[in-house]
Amino acid sequence: PLNKNDFIYVENVAKTFVAAADMNVPSGIYNLGSGYATSVYDVCKIVEKQLENLDSLSEQILKKGQPDETVNFWADMKKTERALNVNYDTGLEEGIKQYISSMQLKEVL
């Protein structure tokens, strides 16, 4: 649960792909992410708070999970930002909120 990854909202990914398709950028590798590492535990806490306004499950996952961080990964966005002039308007908490809302809407339909 303490491993960290770079989480990015799917709509931000889609916007970047559209921007890249419409621009003439040099060939190469372009990282895509938020530029920040967030632990799986923190993501679980955000989801649990938004769904149940609790964090008891997240706390249990933390207690029973591996006690140290072995992964800490984030995207270096400098090249991508320069080439594509990207600016993400949906942060992690808002992205999770929108995703949960879309899943809840699908259940209603």
C-alpha atoms as a PDB file:
ATOM      1  CA  PRO A   1       0.000   0.000   0.000  1.00  0.00           C
ATOM      2  CA  LEU A   2       2.948   2.387   0.437  1.00  0.00           C
ATOM      3  CA  ASN A   3       4.210   1.937  -3.116  1.00  0.00           C
ATOM      4  CA  LYS A   4       3.773   5.135  -5.100  1.00  0.00           C
ATOM      5  CA  ASN A   5       2.781   5.601  -8.709  1.00  0.00           C
ATOM      6  CA  ASP A   6       1.863   8.521 -10.909  1.00  0.00           C
ATOM      7  CA  PHE A   7      -1.919   8.493 -11.254  1.00  0.00           C
ATOM      8  CA  ILE A   8      -3.553  10.600 -13.960  1.00  0.00           C
ATOM      9  CA  TYR A   9      -7.203  11.127 -14.841  1.00  0.00           C
ATOM     10  CA  VAL A  10      -8.177   9.361 -18.050  1.00  0.00           C
ATOM     11  CA  GLU A  11      -9.695  12.494 -19.615  1.00  0.00           C
ATOM     12  CA  ASN A  12      -6.342  14.251 -19.182  1.00  0.00           C
ATOM     13  CA  VAL A  13      -4.732  11.402 -21.119  1.00  0.00           C
ATOM     14  CA  ALA A  14      -7.325  11.691 -23.876  1.00  0.00           C
ATOM     15  CA  LYS A  15      -6.852  15.474 -24.131  1.00  0.00           C
ATOM     16  CA  THR A  16      -3.099  14.998 -24.465  1.00  0.00           C
ATOM     17  CA  PHE A  17      -3.500  12.409 -27.227  1.00  0.00           C
ATOM     18  CA  VAL A  18      -5.798  14.766 -29.136  1.00  0.00           C
ATOM     19  CA  ALA A  19      -3.324  17.633 -28.725  1.00  0.00           C
ATOM     20  CA  ALA A  20      -0.444  15.429 -29.896  1.00  0.00           C
ATOM     21  CA  ALA A  21      -2.389  14.289 -32.957  1.00  0.00           C
ATOM     22  CA  ASP A  22      -3.073  17.894 -33.956  1.00  0.00           C
ATOM     23  CA  MET A  23       0.526  19.072 -33.554  1.00  0.00           C
ATOM     24  CA  ASN A  24       3.740  18.448 -35.380  1.00  0.00           C
ATOM     25  CA  VAL A  25       6.022  17.298 -32.552  1.00  0.00           C
ATOM     26  CA  PRO A  26       9.438  15.699 -32.951  1.00  0.00           C
ATOM     27  CA  SER A  27       9.538  11.922 -32.705  1.00  0.00           C
ATOM     28  CA  GLY A  28      10.529  10.652 -29.288  1.00  0.00           C
ATOM     29  CA  ILE A  29       9.388   9.431 -25.923  1.00  0.00           C
ATOM     30  CA  TYR A  30       7.008  11.711 -24.071  1.00  0.00           C
ATOM     31  CA  ASN A  31       6.065  10.917 -20.490  1.00  0.00           C
ATOM     32  CA  LEU A  32       2.449  11.295 -19.527  1.00  0.00           C
ATOM     33  CA  GLY A  33       1.342  11.617 -15.926  1.00  0.00           C
ATOM     34  CA  SER A  34       0.570  14.103 -13.211  1.00  0.00           C
ATOM     35  CA  GLY A  35       4.242  14.521 -12.359  1.00  0.00           C
ATOM     36  CA  TYR A  36       3.601  13.439  -8.762  1.00  0.00           C
ATOM     37  CA  ALA A  37       3.839  10.110  -6.967  1.00  0.00           C
ATOM     38  CA  THR A  38       0.903   9.070  -4.783  1.00  0.00           C
ATOM     39  CA  SER A  39       0.776   5.958  -2.635  1.00  0.00           C
ATOM     40  CA  VAL A  40      -1.787   3.270  -3.320  1.00  0.00           C
ATOM     41  CA  TYR A  41      -2.851   3.702   0.311  1.00  0.00           C
ATOM     42  CA  ASP A  42      -3.608   7.398  -0.273  1.00  0.00           C
ATOM     43  CA  VAL A  43      -5.659   6.564  -3.377  1.00  0.00           C
ATOM     44  CA  CYS A  44      -7.606   3.972  -1.365  1.00  0.00           C
ATOM     45  CA  LYS A  45      -8.267   6.559   1.349  1.00  0.00           C
ATOM     46  CA  ILE A  46      -9.573   9.078  -1.194  1.00  0.00           C
ATOM     47  CA  VAL A  47     -11.908   6.508  -2.752  1.00  0.00           C
ATOM     48  CA  GLU A  48     -13.130   5.231   0.588  1.00  0.00           C
ATOM     49  CA  LYS A  49     -13.790   8.749   1.912  1.00  0.00           C
ATOM     50  CA  GLN A  50     -15.758   9.645  -1.206  1.00  0.00           C
ATOM     51  CA  LEU A  51     -17.806   6.448  -1.134  1.00  0.00           C
ATOM     52  CA  GLU A  52     -18.367   5.909   2.570  1.00  0.00           C
ATOM     53  CA  ASN A  53     -16.800   8.901   4.337  1.00  0.00           C
ATOM     54  CA  LEU A  54     -14.658   6.416   6.269  1.00  0.00           C
ATOM     55  CA  ASP A  55     -11.099   5.189   6.166  1.00  0.00           C
ATOM     56  CA  SER A  56     -11.320   1.959   8.184  1.00  0.00           C
ATOM     57  CA  LEU A  57     -10.724  -0.337   5.184  1.00  0.00           C
ATOM     58  CA  SER A  58      -7.718   1.717   4.082  1.00  0.00           C
ATOM     59  CA  GLU A  59      -6.293   1.491   7.588  1.00  0.00           C
ATOM     60  CA  GLN A  60      -6.657  -2.313   7.552  1.00  0.00           C
ATOM     61  CA  ILE A  61      -4.916  -2.484   4.159  1.00  0.00           C
ATOM     62  CA  LEU A  62      -2.069  -0.390   5.563  1.00  0.00           C
ATOM     63  CA  LYS A  63      -1.711  -2.625   8.635  1.00  0.00           C
ATOM     64  CA  LYS A  64      -1.717  -5.863   6.640  1.00  0.00           C
ATOM     65  CA  GLY A  65       0.310  -4.682   3.642  1.00  0.00           C
ATOM     66  CA  GLN A  66       4.032  -4.581   3.046  1.00  0.00           C
ATOM     67  CA  PRO A  67       5.473  -2.216   5.668  1.00  0.00           C
ATOM     68  CA  ASP A  68       7.760  -0.246   3.357  1.00  0.00           C
ATOM     69  CA  GLU A  69       7.772   1.524   0.031  1.00  0.00           C
ATOM     70  CA  THR A  70       9.510  -0.375  -2.767  1.00  0.00           C
ATOM     71  CA  VAL A  71       8.211   1.620  -5.737  1.00  0.00           C
ATOM     72  CA  ASN A  72       8.156   5.391  -6.143  1.00  0.00           C
ATOM     73  CA  PHE A  73       7.402   6.325  -9.737  1.00  0.00           C
ATOM     74  CA  TRP A  74       6.299   9.567 -11.342  1.00  0.00           C
ATOM     75  CA  ALA A  75       6.425  11.036 -14.814  1.00  0.00           C
ATOM     76  CA  ASP A  76       8.968  13.716 -15.651  1.00  0.00           C
ATOM     77  CA  MET A  77       6.661  15.983 -17.616  1.00  0.00           C
ATOM     78  CA  LYS A  78       9.183  18.645 -18.728  1.00  0.00           C
ATOM     79  CA  LYS A  79       9.557  17.423 -22.325  1.00  0.00           C
ATOM     80  CA  THR A  80       5.822  16.760 -22.735  1.00  0.00           C
ATOM     81  CA  GLU A  81       4.861  20.132 -21.277  1.00  0.00           C
ATOM     82  CA  ARG A  82       7.300  21.946 -23.586  1.00  0.00           C
ATOM     83  CA  ALA A  83       6.273  20.091 -26.735  1.00  0.00           C
ATOM     84  CA  LEU A  84       2.513  19.872 -26.188  1.00  0.00           C
ATOM     85  CA  ASN A  85       1.859  22.805 -23.860  1.00  0.00           C
ATOM     86  CA  VAL A  86      -0.327  20.594 -21.640  1.00  0.00           C
ATOM     87  CA  ASN A  87      -2.024  21.851 -18.529  1.00  0.00           C
ATOM     88  CA  TYR A  88      -4.150  19.341 -16.630  1.00  0.00           C
ATOM     89  CA  ASP A  89      -7.227  20.759 -14.999  1.00  0.00           C
ATOM     90  CA  THR A  90      -8.350  17.597 -13.185  1.00  0.00           C
ATOM     91  CA  GLY A  91      -6.357  16.595 -10.111  1.00  0.00           C
ATOM     92  CA  LEU A  92      -6.342  13.203  -8.423  1.00  0.00           C
ATOM     93  CA  GLU A  93      -9.198  13.752  -5.957  1.00  0.00           C
ATOM     94  CA  GLU A  94     -11.426  15.407  -8.553  1.00  0.00           C
ATOM     95  CA  GLY A  95     -10.620  12.678 -11.095  1.00  0.00           C
ATOM     96  CA  ILE A  96     -11.569   9.967  -8.616  1.00  0.00           C
ATOM     97  CA  LYS A  97     -14.777  11.850  -7.789  1.00  0.00           C
ATOM     98  CA  GLN A  98     -15.701  12.099 -11.478  1.00  0.00           C
ATOM     99  CA  TYR A  99     -14.893   8.423 -12.048  1.00  0.00           C
ATOM    100  CA  ILE A 100     -17.050   7.330  -9.104  1.00  0.00           C
ATOM    101  CA  SER A 101     -19.900   9.526 -10.358  1.00  0.00           C
ATOM    102  CA  SER A 102     -19.689   7.990 -13.831  1.00  0.00           C
ATOM    103  CA  MET A 103     -19.766   4.447 -12.383  1.00  0.00           C
ATOM    104  CA  GLN A 104     -22.743   5.309 -10.166  1.00  0.00           C
ATOM    105  CA  LEU A 105     -24.547   6.783 -13.167  1.00  0.00           C
ATOM    106  CA  LYS A 106     -23.970   3.575 -15.143  1.00  0.00           C
ATOM    107  CA  GLU A 107     -25.544   1.585 -12.306  1.00  0.00           C
ATOM    108  CA  VAL A 108     -28.669   3.753 -12.494  1.00  0.00           C
ATOM    109  CA  LEU A 109     -28.954   3.317 -16.249  1.00  0.00           C
END
